[in-house]
Amino acid sequence: MTGFVYVLGSQTSCGYRTYVGWTLDLDRRLAEHNSGTGAKSTRGNAWSLLYAERLPTRIEAMRREWHLKRDRRLRRLLASWAKGFDHPM
């Protein structure tokens, strides 16, 4: 069964935040985060999909999630890229 790992971004009162997760159904999971039924740390914010990878199995998606959660450089890069689109010059 195909799995996905994803990075979400949201502008909050404390600045721009990112969230990394894995799922079997990307559209459903994004809808859950935005409706307030997703992870506790994502409630109360509007989230947009910044990055996603399709992986052959859920186990590989979980492993990739572990690595992306620790990749601060990638998360900062995605956040700065997303902020550039939120506030055009």
mmCIF file of C-alpha atoms in Angstrom:
data_model
loop_
_atom_site.group_PDB
_atom_site.id
_atom_site.type_symbol
_atom_site.label_atom_id
_atom_site.label_comp_id
_atom_site.label_asym_id
_atom_site.label_seq_id
_atom_site.Cartn_x
_atom_site.Cartn_y
_atom_site.Cartn_z
ATOM 1 C CA MET A 1 0.000 0.000 0.000
ATOM 2 C CA THR A 2 1.380 3.406 -1.015
ATOM 3 C CA GLY A 3 2.208 5.888 1.735
ATOM 4 C CA PHE A 4 2.937 9.598 1.714
ATOM 5 C CA VAL A 5 5.143 11.835 3.791
ATOM 6 C CA TYR A 6 4.293 15.535 3.758
ATOM 7 C CA VAL A 7 5.277 18.954 5.073
ATOM 8 C CA LEU A 8 2.593 21.505 5.915
ATOM 9 C CA GLY A 9 3.063 25.215 6.511
ATOM 10 C CA SER A 10 1.014 27.792 8.394
ATOM 11 C CA GLN A 11 1.377 31.447 9.293
ATOM 12 C CA THR A 12 0.701 31.841 13.021
ATOM 13 C CA SER A 13 0.953 34.695 15.495
ATOM 14 C CA CYS A 14 4.352 33.275 16.512
ATOM 15 C CA GLY A 15 5.679 33.198 12.940
ATOM 16 C CA TYR A 16 5.650 30.619 10.188
ATOM 17 C CA ARG A 17 5.381 27.005 11.372
ATOM 18 C CA THR A 18 5.888 23.693 9.617
ATOM 19 C CA TYR A 19 4.506 20.254 10.412
ATOM 20 C CA VAL A 20 5.745 16.901 9.087
ATOM 21 C CA GLY A 21 3.562 13.797 8.969
ATOM 22 C CA TRP A 22 2.776 10.611 7.063
ATOM 23 C CA THR A 23 -0.485 9.210 5.744
ATOM 24 C CA LEU A 24 -2.042 6.739 3.350
ATOM 25 C CA ASP A 25 -4.503 9.350 1.972
ATOM 26 C CA LEU A 26 -2.961 12.804 1.492
ATOM 27 C CA ASP A 27 -6.151 14.711 0.599
ATOM 28 C CA ARG A 28 -8.080 13.305 3.564
ATOM 29 C CA ARG A 29 -5.235 14.053 5.971
ATOM 30 C CA LEU A 30 -4.859 17.668 4.848
ATOM 31 C CA ALA A 31 -8.622 18.135 5.261
ATOM 32 C CA GLU A 32 -8.367 16.710 8.796
ATOM 33 C CA HIS A 33 -5.595 19.139 9.732
ATOM 34 C CA ASN A 34 -7.582 22.100 8.416
ATOM 35 C CA SER A 35 -10.844 21.020 10.073
ATOM 36 C CA GLY A 36 -9.225 20.720 13.514
ATOM 37 C CA THR A 37 -9.383 16.922 13.740
ATOM 38 C CA GLY A 38 -5.747 16.348 12.784
ATOM 39 C CA ALA A 39 -2.760 16.340 15.097
ATOM 40 C CA LYS A 40 -3.170 18.379 18.274
ATOM 41 C CA SER A 41 -0.295 20.704 17.351
ATOM 42 C CA THR A 42 -2.006 21.679 14.064
ATOM 43 C CA ARG A 43 -5.387 22.690 15.485
ATOM 44 C CA GLY A 44 -6.561 26.257 15.099
ATOM 45 C CA ASN A 45 -4.446 27.103 12.050
ATOM 46 C CA ALA A 46 -4.954 27.040 8.296
ATOM 47 C CA TRP A 47 -2.394 24.683 6.764
ATOM 48 C CA SER A 48 -1.163 24.407 3.200
ATOM 49 C CA LEU A 49 0.786 21.583 1.636
ATOM 50 C CA LEU A 50 4.408 22.613 1.022
ATOM 51 C CA TYR A 51 5.936 19.274 0.059
ATOM 52 C CA ALA A 52 4.913 15.628 -0.382
ATOM 53 C CA GLU A 53 6.588 12.369 -1.365
ATOM 54 C CA ARG A 54 4.904 9.133 -2.442
ATOM 55 C CA LEU A 55 6.594 6.024 -1.052
ATOM 56 C CA PRO A 56 5.907 2.354 -1.825
ATOM 57 C CA THR A 57 4.844 1.363 1.708
ATOM 58 C CA ARG A 58 3.611 2.970 4.909
ATOM 59 C CA ILE A 59 6.728 1.730 6.708
ATOM 60 C CA GLU A 60 8.940 3.645 4.265
ATOM 61 C CA ALA A 61 6.723 6.713 4.703
ATOM 62 C CA MET A 62 7.146 6.497 8.486
ATOM 63 C CA ARG A 63 10.928 6.178 8.113
ATOM 64 C CA ARG A 64 11.092 9.154 5.760
ATOM 65 C CA GLU A 65 8.939 11.194 8.150
ATOM 66 C CA TRP A 66 11.488 10.528 10.916
ATOM 67 C CA HIS A 67 14.242 11.978 8.715
ATOM 68 C CA LEU A 68 12.242 14.990 7.522
ATOM 69 C CA LYS A 69 11.253 15.926 11.082
ATOM 70 C CA ARG A 70 14.937 16.293 11.867
ATOM 71 C CA ASP A 71 15.858 18.141 8.656
ATOM 72 C CA ARG A 72 15.564 21.721 9.913
ATOM 73 C CA ARG A 73 17.358 23.114 6.869
ATOM 74 C CA LEU A 74 14.706 21.731 4.491
ATOM 75 C CA ARG A 75 11.866 22.917 6.712
ATOM 76 C CA ARG A 76 13.308 26.451 6.918
ATOM 77 C CA LEU A 77 13.808 26.485 3.144
ATOM 78 C CA LEU A 78 10.216 25.383 2.506
ATOM 79 C CA ALA A 79 8.902 27.936 5.010
ATOM 80 C CA SER A 80 10.853 30.808 3.447
ATOM 81 C CA TRP A 81 9.706 29.726 -0.012
ATOM 82 C CA ALA A 82 6.070 29.594 1.135
ATOM 83 C CA LYS A 83 6.274 32.987 2.873
ATOM 84 C CA GLY A 84 7.454 34.484 -0.409
ATOM 85 C CA PHE A 85 4.213 33.367 -2.052
ATOM 86 C CA ASP A 86 2.042 34.553 0.850
ATOM 87 C CA HIS A 87 3.442 38.083 0.635
ATOM 88 C CA PRO A 88 4.325 38.986 -2.957
ATOM 89 C CA MET A 89 6.628 41.959 -3.488
#
